[in-house]
Amino acid sequence: MANTNQTEPSPYTSQFHESLEALPKALSDLLTSYSGIPKDAQRDHVLKLRNEAYACFPYPCIGTFRFIEFDLAAHYAYKEHVLSPLKQPSLDGAIEPLFLDLGTCFGQDLRKLAYDGALVHRLWASDIEPRFIDLGFKLFNDADKLPRDHFLCPGNLLSPSPEDKLGTLDDKVTILHMTAVFHLFSLDDQKTAADRCLRLMRKDTGGPVLIVGSQVGSTVPGPFQRQNVSHDYSHKYRHNERTWQELWREVCSTDVWKDKIKNIDVKSKLLKRTKEKDSESGEITVFKEPEPGSNMVWQMFEVWVTFW
């Protein structure tokens, strides 16, 4: 796989927005109709929960309110391949879909699915940090709507421990979502994570099962170093379309999987993520073609796996 030829490690810089000008319309509508939080109380509610979370987890995605965007709903595959099968009633004899939101954080994407009509008993989530699960229930005010035992914690892709809660769903998941997960790992750890994802997927559907999500990518793929909140430098890996496909094909060709997987179809798009003003929805995220040589773009992906 190619290198980005990064010359200097990327230093950690704190990213924190003191205030929130307005909520995205999609989130405000959900908080009104699903969470029962009046519009005039929503901004203060979100700000309070963000500050509580940032005191424990000073991550840029929390400091800059990235968590108030619905990344899965913005994915090009959302309506047809995620929401639609999760809304449809079960047919006699048919395998019922099961969705796992891996690395759920506040669980915002799972709540959006529930709000959009997905059947709640099909929805599961996991994270390595239980405080995120608690904060999510406080943020969305929905302890009476979602089964708490469907939130698996700790759920660690890299953990070999039999105590890790992800084992609850081994061989059961038909739609696995993960956004902003793989770009946190080195290439070797990504291979371990991909293998763990395959173990989660249901094998007896008679058709393809889906791994879907988004992550930071690069038009010039390869390893890079980044300083974290502890000011330690860690090795990460960013992909383009070719290297992302190579990763999955390599994992699927190992002795563990080569005789169990009939077909692997890996699709992805590299996009420039920008903010624009919208008269109805306020500030919205739009996706455009990236400039050549961009070393930090947004990569949406689908990985379709068919088992023998």
Short mmCIF file of C-alpha atoms in Angstrom, two decimals:
data_model
loop_
_atom_site.label_atom_id
_atom_site.label_comp_id
_atom_site.label_asym_id
_atom_site.label_seq_id
_atom_site.Cartn_x
_atom_site.Cartn_y
_atom_site.Cartn_z
CA MET A 1 0.00 0.00 0.00
CA ALA A 2 1.20 3.51 -0.82
CA ASN A 3 2.66 6.05 1.63
CA THR A 4 1.54 9.59 2.29
CA ASN A 5 5.22 10.50 2.87
CA GLN A 6 4.27 12.55 5.90
CA THR A 7 7.34 14.57 6.86
CA GLU A 8 6.27 15.82 10.29
CA PRO A 9 3.88 14.26 12.83
CA SER A 10 0.58 16.10 13.17
CA PRO A 11 0.50 17.90 16.55
CA TYR A 12 -2.51 17.84 18.82
CA THR A 13 -4.45 21.07 18.99
CA SER A 14 -7.43 21.58 21.26
CA GLN A 15 -10.65 22.26 19.35
CA PHE A 16 -13.48 23.65 21.44
CA HIS A 17 -16.40 25.86 20.49
CA GLU A 18 -17.66 27.79 23.50
CA SER A 19 -21.18 28.24 22.16
CA LEU A 20 -23.58 26.77 19.65
CA GLU A 21 -25.24 29.18 17.24
CA ALA A 22 -28.08 26.89 16.20
CA LEU A 23 -28.96 23.22 15.98
CA PRO A 24 -29.22 21.47 12.61
CA LYS A 25 -32.86 21.19 11.64
CA ALA A 26 -32.65 17.38 11.48
CA LEU A 27 -31.48 17.20 15.08
CA SER A 28 -33.96 19.82 16.29
CA ASP A 29 -36.85 17.94 14.70
CA LEU A 30 -35.71 14.71 16.35
CA LEU A 31 -35.32 16.33 19.78
CA THR A 32 -38.81 17.81 19.45
CA SER A 33 -40.74 14.80 18.19
CA TYR A 34 -38.71 11.88 19.50
CA SER A 35 -37.11 13.22 22.69
CA GLY A 36 -39.91 15.59 23.76
CA ILE A 37 -37.53 18.50 24.35
CA PRO A 38 -39.06 21.92 23.51
CA LYS A 39 -37.28 23.90 20.82
CA ASP A 40 -36.49 26.80 23.13
CA ALA A 41 -34.67 24.44 25.52
CA GLN A 42 -32.76 22.38 22.98
CA ARG A 43 -29.63 24.46 22.48
CA ASP A 44 -28.96 24.78 26.21
CA HIS A 45 -29.66 21.07 26.64
CA VAL A 46 -27.14 20.08 23.97
CA LEU A 47 -24.56 22.56 25.23
CA LYS A 48 -24.86 21.26 28.80
CA LEU A 49 -24.42 17.64 27.72
CA ARG A 50 -21.52 18.55 25.43
CA ASN A 51 -19.72 20.31 28.27
CA GLU A 52 -20.29 17.34 30.56
CA ALA A 53 -18.89 14.99 27.93
CA TYR A 54 -15.90 17.19 27.06
CA ALA A 55 -14.85 17.31 30.73
CA CYS A 56 -14.28 13.54 30.47
CA PHE A 57 -13.39 13.21 26.80
CA PRO A 58 -11.68 16.30 25.32
CA TYR A 59 -11.96 15.03 21.76
CA PRO A 60 -12.28 17.40 18.78
CA CYS A 61 -15.52 15.73 17.65
CA ILE A 62 -17.08 16.67 20.98
CA GLY A 63 -15.49 20.09 21.35
CA THR A 64 -16.68 21.12 17.88
CA PHE A 65 -20.16 19.56 18.13
CA ARG A 66 -19.50 17.03 15.36
CA PHE A 67 -21.71 14.57 17.23
CA ILE A 68 -24.85 16.59 16.44
CA GLU A 69 -24.62 15.56 12.77
CA PHE A 70 -26.17 12.34 11.53
CA ASP A 71 -23.35 10.78 9.51
CA LEU A 72 -25.18 7.58 8.68
CA ALA A 73 -28.27 9.41 7.38
CA ALA A 74 -25.95 11.46 5.14
CA HIS A 75 -24.50 8.29 3.60
CA TYR A 76 -25.54 7.59 0.02
CA ALA A 77 -26.56 4.02 0.98
CA TYR A 78 -28.73 5.00 3.96
CA LYS A 79 -32.27 4.98 2.60
CA GLU A 80 -32.05 1.93 0.34
CA HIS A 81 -29.65 -0.38 2.13
CA VAL A 82 -29.95 0.57 5.81
CA LEU A 83 -33.25 2.23 6.68
CA SER A 84 -35.49 0.38 4.25
CA PRO A 85 -34.69 -3.20 5.37
CA LEU A 86 -34.83 -2.16 9.04
CA LYS A 87 -38.35 -0.72 8.57
CA GLN A 88 -39.86 -3.62 6.68
CA PRO A 89 -41.92 -6.12 8.69
CA SER A 90 -40.59 -9.65 8.86
CA LEU A 91 -41.87 -12.18 6.36
CA ASP A 92 -42.56 -15.76 7.36
CA GLY A 93 -39.37 -17.77 7.07
CA ALA A 94 -37.22 -14.75 6.23
CA ILE A 95 -34.14 -13.83 8.25
CA GLU A 96 -34.78 -10.68 10.25
CA PRO A 97 -32.17 -7.92 9.83
CA LEU A 98 -30.06 -6.85 12.81
CA PHE A 99 -28.20 -3.52 12.90
CA LEU A 100 -25.14 -2.75 15.02
CA ASP A 101 -23.81 0.80 15.44
CA LEU A 102 -20.19 0.11 16.34
CA GLY A 103 -18.41 2.97 18.13
CA THR A 104 -21.78 4.58 18.76
CA CYS A 105 -20.55 7.53 20.91
CA PHE A 106 -23.78 9.32 21.94
CA GLY A 107 -25.80 6.94 19.78
CA GLN A 108 -26.97 9.76 17.51
CA ASP A 109 -27.09 7.63 14.35
CA LEU A 110 -29.05 4.88 16.08
CA ARG A 111 -31.56 7.45 17.39
CA LYS A 112 -31.98 8.84 13.89
CA LEU A 113 -32.79 5.34 12.64
CA ALA A 114 -35.39 4.88 15.39
CA TYR A 115 -36.89 8.30 14.59
CA ASP A 116 -37.02 7.46 10.88
CA GLY A 117 -39.04 4.32 11.55
CA ALA A 118 -36.60 1.45 11.95
CA LEU A 119 -37.98 -1.30 14.19
CA VAL A 120 -36.33 -0.70 17.56
CA HIS A 121 -35.83 -4.36 18.51
CA ARG A 122 -33.49 -4.67 15.50
CA LEU A 123 -31.19 -1.88 16.67
CA TRP A 124 -28.00 -2.48 18.69
CA ALA A 125 -25.03 -0.28 19.57
CA SER A 126 -21.61 -0.66 21.16
CA ASP A 127 -18.80 1.50 22.50
CA ILE A 128 -15.71 0.98 24.62
CA GLU A 129 -16.73 3.74 27.05
CA PRO A 130 -19.91 3.27 29.18
CA ARG A 131 -20.16 6.99 29.93
CA PHE A 132 -20.98 7.63 26.28
CA ILE A 133 -23.96 5.29 26.59
CA ASP A 134 -25.20 7.15 29.68
CA LEU A 135 -24.69 10.55 28.04
CA GLY A 136 -26.60 9.39 24.97
CA PHE A 137 -29.65 8.45 27.02
CA LYS A 138 -29.49 11.84 28.75
CA LEU A 139 -29.04 13.72 25.47
CA PHE A 140 -31.97 12.02 23.74
CA ASN A 141 -34.20 11.53 26.80
CA ASP A 142 -35.24 8.06 25.61
CA ALA A 143 -34.62 5.52 28.37
CA ASP A 144 -38.26 4.48 27.88
CA LYS A 145 -37.87 3.93 24.14
CA LEU A 146 -34.70 1.85 23.66
CA PRO A 147 -33.72 -1.39 25.42
CA ARG A 148 -30.66 -0.66 27.54
CA ASP A 149 -29.32 -4.19 27.08
CA HIS A 150 -28.96 -3.49 23.34
CA PHE A 151 -26.07 -1.13 24.16
CA LEU A 152 -22.99 -3.35 24.49
CA CYS A 153 -20.13 -2.00 26.56
CA PRO A 154 -17.25 -2.50 26.42
CA GLY A 155 -17.33 -3.31 22.72
CA ASN A 156 -13.73 -3.23 21.54
CA LEU A 157 -12.82 -4.29 17.99
CA LEU A 158 -9.21 -4.95 19.01
CA SER A 159 -9.86 -6.87 22.21
CA PRO A 160 -9.26 -10.64 22.24
CA SER A 161 -10.93 -10.94 25.64
CA PRO A 162 -13.91 -13.31 25.88
CA GLU A 163 -15.37 -10.78 28.33
CA ASP A 164 -15.75 -8.17 25.57
CA LYS A 165 -19.45 -7.60 24.91
CA LEU A 166 -19.22 -7.68 21.12
CA GLY A 167 -19.26 -11.47 21.36
CA THR A 168 -22.97 -11.21 22.14
CA LEU A 169 -23.61 -10.52 18.45
CA ASP A 170 -21.11 -12.84 16.77
CA ASP A 171 -22.67 -14.33 13.60
CA LYS A 172 -25.85 -12.24 14.06
CA VAL A 173 -25.32 -8.82 12.42
CA THR A 174 -26.67 -8.17 8.92
CA ILE A 175 -25.93 -4.41 8.81
CA LEU A 176 -22.84 -3.15 10.62
CA HIS A 177 -22.28 0.60 10.80
CA MET A 178 -19.09 2.32 11.89
CA THR A 179 -18.18 5.94 11.28
CA ALA A 180 -14.88 7.53 12.36
CA VAL A 181 -13.49 4.21 13.58
CA PHE A 182 -10.93 2.72 11.19
CA HIS A 183 -8.97 5.95 10.77
CA LEU A 184 -8.10 5.76 14.49
CA PHE A 185 -5.95 2.66 13.88
CA SER A 186 -2.65 1.64 12.32
CA LEU A 187 -2.84 -0.58 9.24
CA ASP A 188 -2.12 -3.72 11.26
CA ASP A 189 -4.84 -2.85 13.76
CA GLN A 190 -7.23 -2.16 10.89
CA LYS A 191 -6.67 -5.72 9.68
CA THR A 192 -7.50 -7.00 13.16
CA ALA A 193 -10.61 -4.80 13.22
CA ALA A 194 -11.75 -6.01 9.80
CA ASP A 195 -11.38 -9.61 10.91
CA ARG A 196 -13.47 -8.85 14.03
CA CYS A 197 -16.16 -7.26 11.85
CA LEU A 198 -16.37 -10.39 9.72
CA ARG A 199 -16.89 -12.52 12.83
CA LEU A 200 -19.86 -10.35 13.78
CA MET A 201 -21.62 -10.76 10.43
CA ARG A 202 -24.37 -13.32 9.93
CA LYS A 203 -23.26 -16.17 7.67
CA ASP A 204 -26.52 -17.94 6.74
CA THR A 205 -28.54 -15.22 4.99
CA GLY A 206 -28.04 -16.70 1.52
CA GLY A 207 -27.07 -13.23 0.27
CA PRO A 208 -24.70 -10.37 1.02
CA VAL A 209 -24.51 -8.68 4.41
CA LEU A 210 -23.39 -5.06 4.72
CA ILE A 211 -20.62 -3.18 6.51
CA VAL A 212 -21.23 0.53 5.96
CA GLY A 213 -19.84 3.81 7.21
CA SER A 214 -17.47 6.73 6.77
CA GLN A 215 -14.01 7.77 7.88
CA VAL A 216 -11.17 10.17 7.20
CA GLY A 217 -9.41 9.14 4.00
CA SER A 218 -6.81 10.59 1.65
CA THR A 219 -6.29 10.88 -2.09
CA VAL A 220 -2.67 9.98 -1.23
CA PRO A 221 -3.09 6.95 1.04
CA GLY A 222 -0.67 5.73 3.65
CA PRO A 223 0.47 5.92 7.28
CA PHE A 224 0.82 9.08 9.30
CA GLN A 225 1.52 10.05 12.88
CA ARG A 226 -0.83 12.07 14.99
CA GLN A 227 -0.52 13.41 18.51
CA ASN A 228 -3.44 12.56 20.79
CA VAL A 229 -4.88 14.30 23.83
CA SER A 230 -2.18 12.71 26.01
CA HIS A 231 0.43 14.23 23.68
CA ASP A 232 1.66 10.79 22.68
CA TYR A 233 2.19 10.09 18.99
CA SER A 234 0.32 7.18 17.48
CA HIS A 235 0.43 5.66 14.02
CA LYS A 236 -2.71 5.80 11.90
CA TYR A 237 -3.55 4.87 8.30
CA ARG A 238 -5.73 6.71 5.79
CA HIS A 239 -7.11 5.06 2.67
CA ASN A 240 -8.19 5.89 -0.84
CA GLU A 241 -10.57 3.68 -2.83
CA ARG A 242 -7.82 1.27 -3.91
CA THR A 243 -6.12 0.69 -0.55
CA TRP A 244 -9.47 0.33 1.26
CA GLN A 245 -10.41 -2.42 -1.18
CA GLU A 246 -6.98 -4.04 -0.80
CA LEU A 247 -7.35 -4.13 2.98
CA TRP A 248 -10.59 -6.09 2.86
CA ARG A 249 -9.44 -8.43 0.12
CA GLU A 250 -6.27 -9.23 2.08
CA VAL A 251 -8.21 -10.02 5.25
CA CYS A 252 -10.75 -12.11 3.35
CA SER A 253 -7.96 -14.13 1.71
CA THR A 254 -6.44 -15.29 5.01
CA ASP A 255 -6.69 -18.94 6.04
CA VAL A 256 -9.48 -18.08 8.45
CA TRP A 257 -11.78 -16.69 5.76
CA LYS A 258 -10.72 -17.79 2.28
CA ASP A 259 -12.94 -20.90 2.31
CA LYS A 260 -15.84 -19.19 4.09
CA ILE A 261 -16.34 -16.11 1.92
CA LYS A 262 -17.90 -16.49 -1.52
CA ASN A 263 -17.62 -12.85 -2.59
CA ILE A 264 -16.47 -9.46 -1.27
CA ASP A 265 -17.60 -6.24 -2.96
CA VAL A 266 -15.89 -3.10 -1.62
CA LYS A 267 -17.14 0.31 -2.71
CA SER A 268 -16.10 3.75 -1.50
CA LYS A 269 -16.15 7.43 -2.43
CA LEU A 270 -13.70 10.15 -1.46
CA LEU A 271 -15.47 13.44 -0.80
CA LYS A 272 -14.68 16.94 0.40
CA ARG A 273 -16.75 17.75 3.46
CA THR A 274 -17.74 21.43 3.75
CA LYS A 275 -20.26 23.62 5.55
CA GLU A 276 -22.79 25.82 3.80
CA LYS A 277 -25.64 28.05 4.96
CA ASP A 278 -29.17 26.87 4.23
CA SER A 279 -32.20 29.11 4.62
CA GLU A 280 -34.34 26.35 6.14
CA SER A 281 -31.84 24.18 7.99
CA GLY A 282 -29.19 26.70 9.01
CA GLU A 283 -25.64 25.42 8.54
CA ILE A 284 -25.53 22.12 6.69
CA THR A 285 -22.79 19.71 5.62
CA VAL A 286 -22.36 19.17 1.90
CA PHE A 287 -20.09 16.78 0.05
CA LYS A 288 -18.13 17.66 -3.08
CA GLU A 289 -15.33 16.24 -5.19
CA PRO A 290 -11.97 16.62 -3.40
CA GLU A 291 -8.97 18.42 -4.86
CA PRO A 292 -6.20 16.16 -6.20
CA GLY A 293 -3.54 15.49 -3.58
CA SER A 294 -5.84 16.16 -0.62
CA ASN A 295 -4.39 14.29 2.35
CA MET A 296 -7.56 14.56 4.43
CA VAL A 297 -10.95 13.86 2.84
CA TRP A 298 -14.13 12.06 3.89
CA GLN A 299 -14.47 8.47 2.70
CA MET A 300 -17.91 6.85 2.56
CA PHE A 301 -17.89 3.09 2.05
CA GLU A 302 -19.91 -0.07 1.60
CA VAL A 303 -18.44 -3.54 2.11
CA TRP A 304 -20.76 -6.30 0.93
CA VAL A 305 -19.82 -9.80 2.08
CA THR A 306 -21.36 -13.04 0.87
CA PHE A 307 -20.52 -16.18 2.84
CA TRP A 308 -20.68 -19.73 1.60
#
